[in-house]
XYZ file of C-alpha atoms in Angstrom:
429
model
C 8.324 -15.026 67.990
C 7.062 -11.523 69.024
C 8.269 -11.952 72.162
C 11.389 -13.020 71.155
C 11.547 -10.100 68.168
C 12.580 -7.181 71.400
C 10.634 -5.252 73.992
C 7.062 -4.131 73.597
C 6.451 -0.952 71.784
C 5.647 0.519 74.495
C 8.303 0.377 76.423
C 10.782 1.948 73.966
C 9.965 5.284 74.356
C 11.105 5.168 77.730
C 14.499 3.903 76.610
C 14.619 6.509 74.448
C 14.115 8.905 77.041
C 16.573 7.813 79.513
C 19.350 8.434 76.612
C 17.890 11.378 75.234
C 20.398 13.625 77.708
C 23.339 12.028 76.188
C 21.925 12.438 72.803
C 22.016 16.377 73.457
C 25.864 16.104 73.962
C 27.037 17.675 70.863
C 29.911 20.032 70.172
C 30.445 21.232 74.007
C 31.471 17.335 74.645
C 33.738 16.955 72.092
C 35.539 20.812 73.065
C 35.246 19.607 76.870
C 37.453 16.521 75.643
C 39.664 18.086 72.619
C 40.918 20.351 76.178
C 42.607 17.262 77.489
C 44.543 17.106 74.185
C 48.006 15.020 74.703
C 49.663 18.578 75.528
C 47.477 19.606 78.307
C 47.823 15.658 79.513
C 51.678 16.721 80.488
C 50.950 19.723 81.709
C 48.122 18.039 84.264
C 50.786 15.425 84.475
C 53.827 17.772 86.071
C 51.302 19.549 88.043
C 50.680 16.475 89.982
C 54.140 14.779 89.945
C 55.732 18.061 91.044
C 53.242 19.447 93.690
C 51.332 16.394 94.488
C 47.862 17.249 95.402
C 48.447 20.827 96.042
C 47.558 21.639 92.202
C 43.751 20.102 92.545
C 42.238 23.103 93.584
C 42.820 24.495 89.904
C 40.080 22.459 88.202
C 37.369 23.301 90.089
C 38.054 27.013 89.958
C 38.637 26.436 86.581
C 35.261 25.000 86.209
C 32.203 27.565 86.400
C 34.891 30.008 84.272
C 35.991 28.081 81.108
C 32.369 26.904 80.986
C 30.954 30.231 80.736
C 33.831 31.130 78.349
C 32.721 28.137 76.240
C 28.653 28.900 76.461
C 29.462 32.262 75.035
C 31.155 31.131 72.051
C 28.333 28.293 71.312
C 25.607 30.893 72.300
C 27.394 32.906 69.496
C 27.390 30.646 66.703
C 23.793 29.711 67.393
C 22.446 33.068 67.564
C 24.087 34.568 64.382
C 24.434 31.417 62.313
C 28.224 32.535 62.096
C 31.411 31.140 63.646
C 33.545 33.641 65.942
C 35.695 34.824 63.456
C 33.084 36.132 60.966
C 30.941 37.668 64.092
C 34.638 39.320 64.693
C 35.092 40.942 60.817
C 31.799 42.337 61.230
C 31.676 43.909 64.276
C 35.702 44.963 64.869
C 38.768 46.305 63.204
C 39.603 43.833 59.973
C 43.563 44.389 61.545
C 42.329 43.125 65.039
C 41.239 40.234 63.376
C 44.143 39.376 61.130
C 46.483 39.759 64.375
C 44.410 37.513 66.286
C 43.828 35.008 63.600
C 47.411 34.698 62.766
C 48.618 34.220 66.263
C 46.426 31.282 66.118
C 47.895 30.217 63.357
C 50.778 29.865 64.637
C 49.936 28.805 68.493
C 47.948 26.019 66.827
C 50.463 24.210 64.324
C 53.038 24.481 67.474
C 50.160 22.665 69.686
C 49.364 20.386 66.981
C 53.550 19.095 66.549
C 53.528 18.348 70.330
C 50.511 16.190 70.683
C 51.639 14.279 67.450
C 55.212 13.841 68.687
C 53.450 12.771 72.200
C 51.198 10.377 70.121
C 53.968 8.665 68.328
C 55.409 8.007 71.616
C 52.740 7.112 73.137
C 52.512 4.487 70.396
C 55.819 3.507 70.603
C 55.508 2.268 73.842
C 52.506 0.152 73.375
C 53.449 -1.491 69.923
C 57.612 -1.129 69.615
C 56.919 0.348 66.438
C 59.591 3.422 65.613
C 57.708 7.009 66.938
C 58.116 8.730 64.053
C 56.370 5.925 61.871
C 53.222 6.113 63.998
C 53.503 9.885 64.112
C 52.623 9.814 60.103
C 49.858 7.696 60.325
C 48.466 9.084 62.834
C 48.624 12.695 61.014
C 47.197 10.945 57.648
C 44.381 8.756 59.712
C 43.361 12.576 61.449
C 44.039 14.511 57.672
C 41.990 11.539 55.509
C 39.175 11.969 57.978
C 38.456 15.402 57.833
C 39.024 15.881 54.546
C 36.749 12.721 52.876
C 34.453 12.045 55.691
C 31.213 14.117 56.208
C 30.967 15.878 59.229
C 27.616 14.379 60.463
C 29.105 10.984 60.657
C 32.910 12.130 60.885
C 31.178 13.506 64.285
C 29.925 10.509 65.838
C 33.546 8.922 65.688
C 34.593 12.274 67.737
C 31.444 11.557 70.224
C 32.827 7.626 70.323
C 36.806 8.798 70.911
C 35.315 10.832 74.058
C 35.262 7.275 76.506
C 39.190 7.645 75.904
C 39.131 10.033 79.185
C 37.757 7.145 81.114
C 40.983 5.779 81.424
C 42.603 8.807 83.575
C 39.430 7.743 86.017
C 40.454 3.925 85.635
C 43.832 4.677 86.351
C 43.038 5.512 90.073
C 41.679 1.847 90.772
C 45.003 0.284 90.166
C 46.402 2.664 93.597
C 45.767 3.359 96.466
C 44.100 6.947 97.241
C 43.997 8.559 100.966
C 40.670 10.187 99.432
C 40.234 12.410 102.932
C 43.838 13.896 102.129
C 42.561 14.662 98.628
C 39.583 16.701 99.530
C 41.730 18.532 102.317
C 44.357 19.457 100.230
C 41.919 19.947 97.046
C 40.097 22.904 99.737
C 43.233 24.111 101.333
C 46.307 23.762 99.079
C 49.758 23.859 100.956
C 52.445 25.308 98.674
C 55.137 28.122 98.184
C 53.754 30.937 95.799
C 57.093 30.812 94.382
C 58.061 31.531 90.548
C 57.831 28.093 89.547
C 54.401 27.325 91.321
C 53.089 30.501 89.074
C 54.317 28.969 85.899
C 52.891 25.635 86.853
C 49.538 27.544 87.739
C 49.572 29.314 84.187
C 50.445 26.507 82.261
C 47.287 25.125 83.792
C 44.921 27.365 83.410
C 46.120 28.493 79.609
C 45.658 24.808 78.651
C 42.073 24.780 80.113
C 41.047 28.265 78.690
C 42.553 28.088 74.936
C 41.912 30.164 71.876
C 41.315 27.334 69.705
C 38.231 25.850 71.986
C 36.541 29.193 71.227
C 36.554 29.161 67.403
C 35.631 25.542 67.511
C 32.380 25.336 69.634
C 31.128 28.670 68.071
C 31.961 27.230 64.092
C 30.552 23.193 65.216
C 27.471 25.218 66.434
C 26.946 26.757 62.696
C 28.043 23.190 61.594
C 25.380 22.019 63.490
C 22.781 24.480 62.144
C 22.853 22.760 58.326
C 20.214 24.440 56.573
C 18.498 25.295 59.850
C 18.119 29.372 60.683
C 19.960 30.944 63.142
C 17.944 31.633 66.447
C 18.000 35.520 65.492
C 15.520 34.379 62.584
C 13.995 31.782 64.640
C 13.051 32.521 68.121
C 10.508 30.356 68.549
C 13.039 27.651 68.869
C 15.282 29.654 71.493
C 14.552 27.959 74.241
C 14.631 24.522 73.467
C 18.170 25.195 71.587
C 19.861 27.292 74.464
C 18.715 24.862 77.061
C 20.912 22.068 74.757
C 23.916 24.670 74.720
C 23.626 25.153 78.457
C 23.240 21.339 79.529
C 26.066 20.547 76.662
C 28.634 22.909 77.649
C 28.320 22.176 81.324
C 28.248 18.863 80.874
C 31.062 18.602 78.068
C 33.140 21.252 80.409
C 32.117 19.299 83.705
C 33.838 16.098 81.944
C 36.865 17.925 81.103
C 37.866 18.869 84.362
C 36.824 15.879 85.905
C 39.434 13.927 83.860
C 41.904 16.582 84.210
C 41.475 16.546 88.134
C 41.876 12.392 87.958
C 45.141 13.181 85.642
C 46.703 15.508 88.204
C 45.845 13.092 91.346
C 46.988 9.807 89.267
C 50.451 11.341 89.067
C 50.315 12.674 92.389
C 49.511 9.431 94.069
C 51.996 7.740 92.232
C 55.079 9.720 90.661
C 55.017 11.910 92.962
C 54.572 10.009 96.083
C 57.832 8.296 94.502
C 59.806 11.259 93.970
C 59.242 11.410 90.117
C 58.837 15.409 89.876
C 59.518 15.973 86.140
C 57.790 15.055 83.540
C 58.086 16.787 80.029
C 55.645 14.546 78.278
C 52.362 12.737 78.131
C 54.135 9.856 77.243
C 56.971 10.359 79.633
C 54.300 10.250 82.388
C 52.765 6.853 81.298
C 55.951 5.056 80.728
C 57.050 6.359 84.457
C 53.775 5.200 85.843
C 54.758 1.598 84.527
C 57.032 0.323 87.617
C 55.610 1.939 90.159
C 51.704 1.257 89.470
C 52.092 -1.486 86.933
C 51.241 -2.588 83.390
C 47.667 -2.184 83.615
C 48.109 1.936 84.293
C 50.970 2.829 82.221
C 48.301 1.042 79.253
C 45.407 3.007 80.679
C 47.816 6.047 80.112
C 48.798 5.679 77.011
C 45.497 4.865 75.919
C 43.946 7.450 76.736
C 46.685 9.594 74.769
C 46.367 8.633 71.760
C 42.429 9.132 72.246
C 42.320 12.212 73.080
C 45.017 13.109 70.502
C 42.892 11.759 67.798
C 40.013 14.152 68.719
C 42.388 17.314 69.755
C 44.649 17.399 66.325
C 41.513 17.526 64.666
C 39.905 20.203 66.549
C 43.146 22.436 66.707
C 43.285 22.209 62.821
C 39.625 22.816 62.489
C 39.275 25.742 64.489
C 42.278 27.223 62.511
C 40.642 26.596 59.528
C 37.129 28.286 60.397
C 39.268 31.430 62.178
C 41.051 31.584 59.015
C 38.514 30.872 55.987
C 35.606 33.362 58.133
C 38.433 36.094 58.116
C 39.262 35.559 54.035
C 35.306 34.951 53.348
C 36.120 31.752 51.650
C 33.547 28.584 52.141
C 33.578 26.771 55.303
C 32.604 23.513 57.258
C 33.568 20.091 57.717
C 29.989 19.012 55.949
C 31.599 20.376 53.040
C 33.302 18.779 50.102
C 36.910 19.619 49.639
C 36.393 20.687 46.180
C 33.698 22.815 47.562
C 35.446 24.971 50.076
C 39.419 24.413 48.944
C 40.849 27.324 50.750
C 39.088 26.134 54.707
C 40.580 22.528 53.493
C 43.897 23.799 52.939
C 43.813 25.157 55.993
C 43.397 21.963 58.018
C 46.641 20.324 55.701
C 48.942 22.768 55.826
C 48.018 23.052 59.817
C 48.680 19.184 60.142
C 51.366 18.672 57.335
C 53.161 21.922 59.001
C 53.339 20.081 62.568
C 54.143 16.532 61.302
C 57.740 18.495 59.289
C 58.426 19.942 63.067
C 58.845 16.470 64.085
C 61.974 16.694 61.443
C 63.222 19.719 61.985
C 65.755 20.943 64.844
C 62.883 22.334 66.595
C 61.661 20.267 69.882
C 57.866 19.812 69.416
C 58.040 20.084 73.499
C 59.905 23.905 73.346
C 56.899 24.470 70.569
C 54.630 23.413 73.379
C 55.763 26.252 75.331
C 55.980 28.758 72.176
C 52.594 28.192 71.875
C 51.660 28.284 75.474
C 52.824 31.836 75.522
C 51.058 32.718 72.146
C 47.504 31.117 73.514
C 48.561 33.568 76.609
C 48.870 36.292 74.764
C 45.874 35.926 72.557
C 43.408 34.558 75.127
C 42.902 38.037 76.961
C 41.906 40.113 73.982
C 40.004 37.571 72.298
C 37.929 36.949 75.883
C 37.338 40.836 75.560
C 36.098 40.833 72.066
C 33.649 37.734 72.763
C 32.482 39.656 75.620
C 31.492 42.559 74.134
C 30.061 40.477 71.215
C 27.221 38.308 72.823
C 26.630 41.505 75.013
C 25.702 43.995 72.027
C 21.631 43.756 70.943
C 22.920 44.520 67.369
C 24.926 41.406 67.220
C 22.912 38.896 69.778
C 19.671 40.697 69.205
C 17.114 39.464 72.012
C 19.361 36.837 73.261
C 22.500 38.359 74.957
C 24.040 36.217 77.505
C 22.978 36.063 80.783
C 24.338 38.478 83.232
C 26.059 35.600 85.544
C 27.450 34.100 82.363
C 29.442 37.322 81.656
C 30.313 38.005 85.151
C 31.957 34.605 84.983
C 33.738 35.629 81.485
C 34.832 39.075 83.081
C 36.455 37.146 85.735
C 37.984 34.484 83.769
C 39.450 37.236 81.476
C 40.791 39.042 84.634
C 42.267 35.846 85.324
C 44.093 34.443 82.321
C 45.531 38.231 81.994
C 47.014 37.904 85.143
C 48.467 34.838 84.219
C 49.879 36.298 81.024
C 51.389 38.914 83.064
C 53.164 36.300 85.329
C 54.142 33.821 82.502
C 55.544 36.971 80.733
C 57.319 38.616 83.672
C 58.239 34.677 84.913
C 60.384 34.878 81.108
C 61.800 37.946 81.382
């Protein structure tokens, strides 16, 4: 019977150990994966179909910099025990901060209509049942979740939903890939600098580097700490905690761009290789993979959008509701009852129920997309510059300012997302 009952006693620590990395994976997973939201999906998606593998090279530049972006932030929350927003009031003008917050706002609801509309697609194409039906219960599953599910287990769901991404890297066994052709061409990319290549290369990089990612990994980090103190009380615990943010971050970040890399070659090797060189949505990509790489990939696809949508509409309501209830001082956190912190609650409905009514409207939840593309441009730089100068100052980090390489990298992923404002403004005008 005892040997029958499981392994010896012994023995289990080790098992323990092997999974204790993945155990560390916390809120810079579930960021890394909330980036490859249905809206960035399409814009990965066009990248490939229209320029093949000649848009590669953008992930692993975009690597090292939205992972030191992303460190910051958590390093941030940890430290100071408060989310971005509140580290913002305190340190910077309270009209900076109102400005930024309500451009978020706003950027966020429009983001939040287009991954629901590409969701209820989505849906539509694997069950027959009328978009617009599945768009509603998919807002009310994501809404009745956050609002009457505790955070500590309302997070392991998010953790679960992550495996969704696998399905970009199963995708790529049902074709054929000339894999020496994809490193060459990831190294030495062979395309026109033209106005359209610029917009392509903004609209990539603004959905890897967004607003909302920052305000969410900083606040999850607080929502992390429960009654814990922050590491500014409690140094003694510095070094275990940072190593967790460095190893999570990387890793969550690493994943991100791994799948986003697999999106962009899937459509290369297929629509494009076919001449399909448009593609508007998420869903518009998986139902074109369908006759040229078969059943099995278009339902990979679409799979894997209505995963990731189910952990990005909560995450781009949740950040607006931390940005927003820091900036007002009302109570915050997902751990929270909803008769306990009302006004961060609202937040997340009003977000949500806001986007669902777009689907209604006269307003094309894809043009949103772009709306808020351009809003997310505009707020990224000074945001960047205010995180920057926040987890650089002694009076706000005390002892544990970031690491000199980790700003370098933030400097230079600010320098580069203002450039591509300045493009995806002048590319308007």
């Amino acid at each position: 019977m005892t040997a029958e009952a499981g392994p010896p006693a012994e023995t289990r620590p080790a098992r323990r150990g092997l999974l204790a990395p993945l155990r560390r994976l916390g809120p810079g997973l579930i960021t890394g994966v909330a980036d490859d939201d249905p809206s960035g999906i399409a814009t990965y998606s066009q990248a490939g179909a229209q320029y093949g593998f000649d848009m590669l090279w953008t992930m692993p530049l975009a690597y090292p910099l939205m992972s030191a972006v992303q460190v910051m932030c958590a390093r941030l929350g940890r430290v100071t025990g408060r989310g971005l927003s509140a580290n913002i009031k305190r340190a910077f003008s309270p009209a900076l901060l109102r400005a930024l917050v309500a451009l978020l706002l706003i950027a966020n609801v429009l983001n939040i209509a287009a991954d629901v509309a590409a969701m209820g697609e989505a849906a539509e194409l694997v069950t027959g049942v009328a978009r617009h039906v599945m768009t509603v219960v998919f807002v009310l599953v994501t809404l009745g979740l956050q609002i009457f599910v505790p955070y500590h287990r309302y997070v392991k769901f998010l953790k679960w939903l992550t495996i969704s991404l696998l399905a970009y890297a199963a995708v790529l066994f049902t074709v054929h890939v000339p894999w020496g052709e994809v490193l060459a061409h990831t190294v030495w990319p062979r395309f026109k600098l033209n106005g359209d290549a610029a917009t392509l290369v903004v609209g990539v990089f603004g959905t890897t580097i967004s607003p909302y990612l920052f305000f969410w990994q900083a606040s999850e980090e607080v929502e992390d700490l429960r009654d814990a103190p922050a590491l500014i009380d409690a140094p003694a615990e510095a070094a275990a905690e940072l190593s967790r943010i460095s190893w999570d971050t990387w890793t969550g970040m690493g994943y991100s761009n791994i799948t986003a890399y697999f999106i962009i070659l899937a459509t290369a090797v297929t629509l494009h290789a076919s001449g399909v060189t448009t593609i508007e949505t998420a869903a518009q990509a998986a139902s074109a993979l369908r006759p040229i790489a078969g059943d099995f990939a278009f339902l990979l696809f679409a799979i894997g959008i209505l995963g990731v949508g189910l952990i990005g509409v909560p995450v781009l309501a949740g950040s607006a509701a931390y940005a927003m209830a820091e900036a007002m001082g009302w109570k915050t956190g997902l751990e929270r009852k909803a008769a306990d912190a009302r006004g961060f609650y609202a937040v997340i409905a009003i977000s949500v129920l806001a986007a669902l009514m777009i689907q209604y409207s006269p307003i094309n939840p894809m043009r949103a997309l772009f709306w808020s593309a351009v809003i997310n441009g505009v707020v990224a730089v000074p945001l960047m510059i205010v995180l920057l100068l926040l987890v650089s100052r002694r009076s706000v980090m005390g002892d544990f300012v970031a690491p000199r390489p980790i700003r370098w990298l933030g400097w230079a992923a600010t320098a580069l997302m203002g450039g591509a404002a300045v493009v995806m403004i002048a590319a308007m005008l």
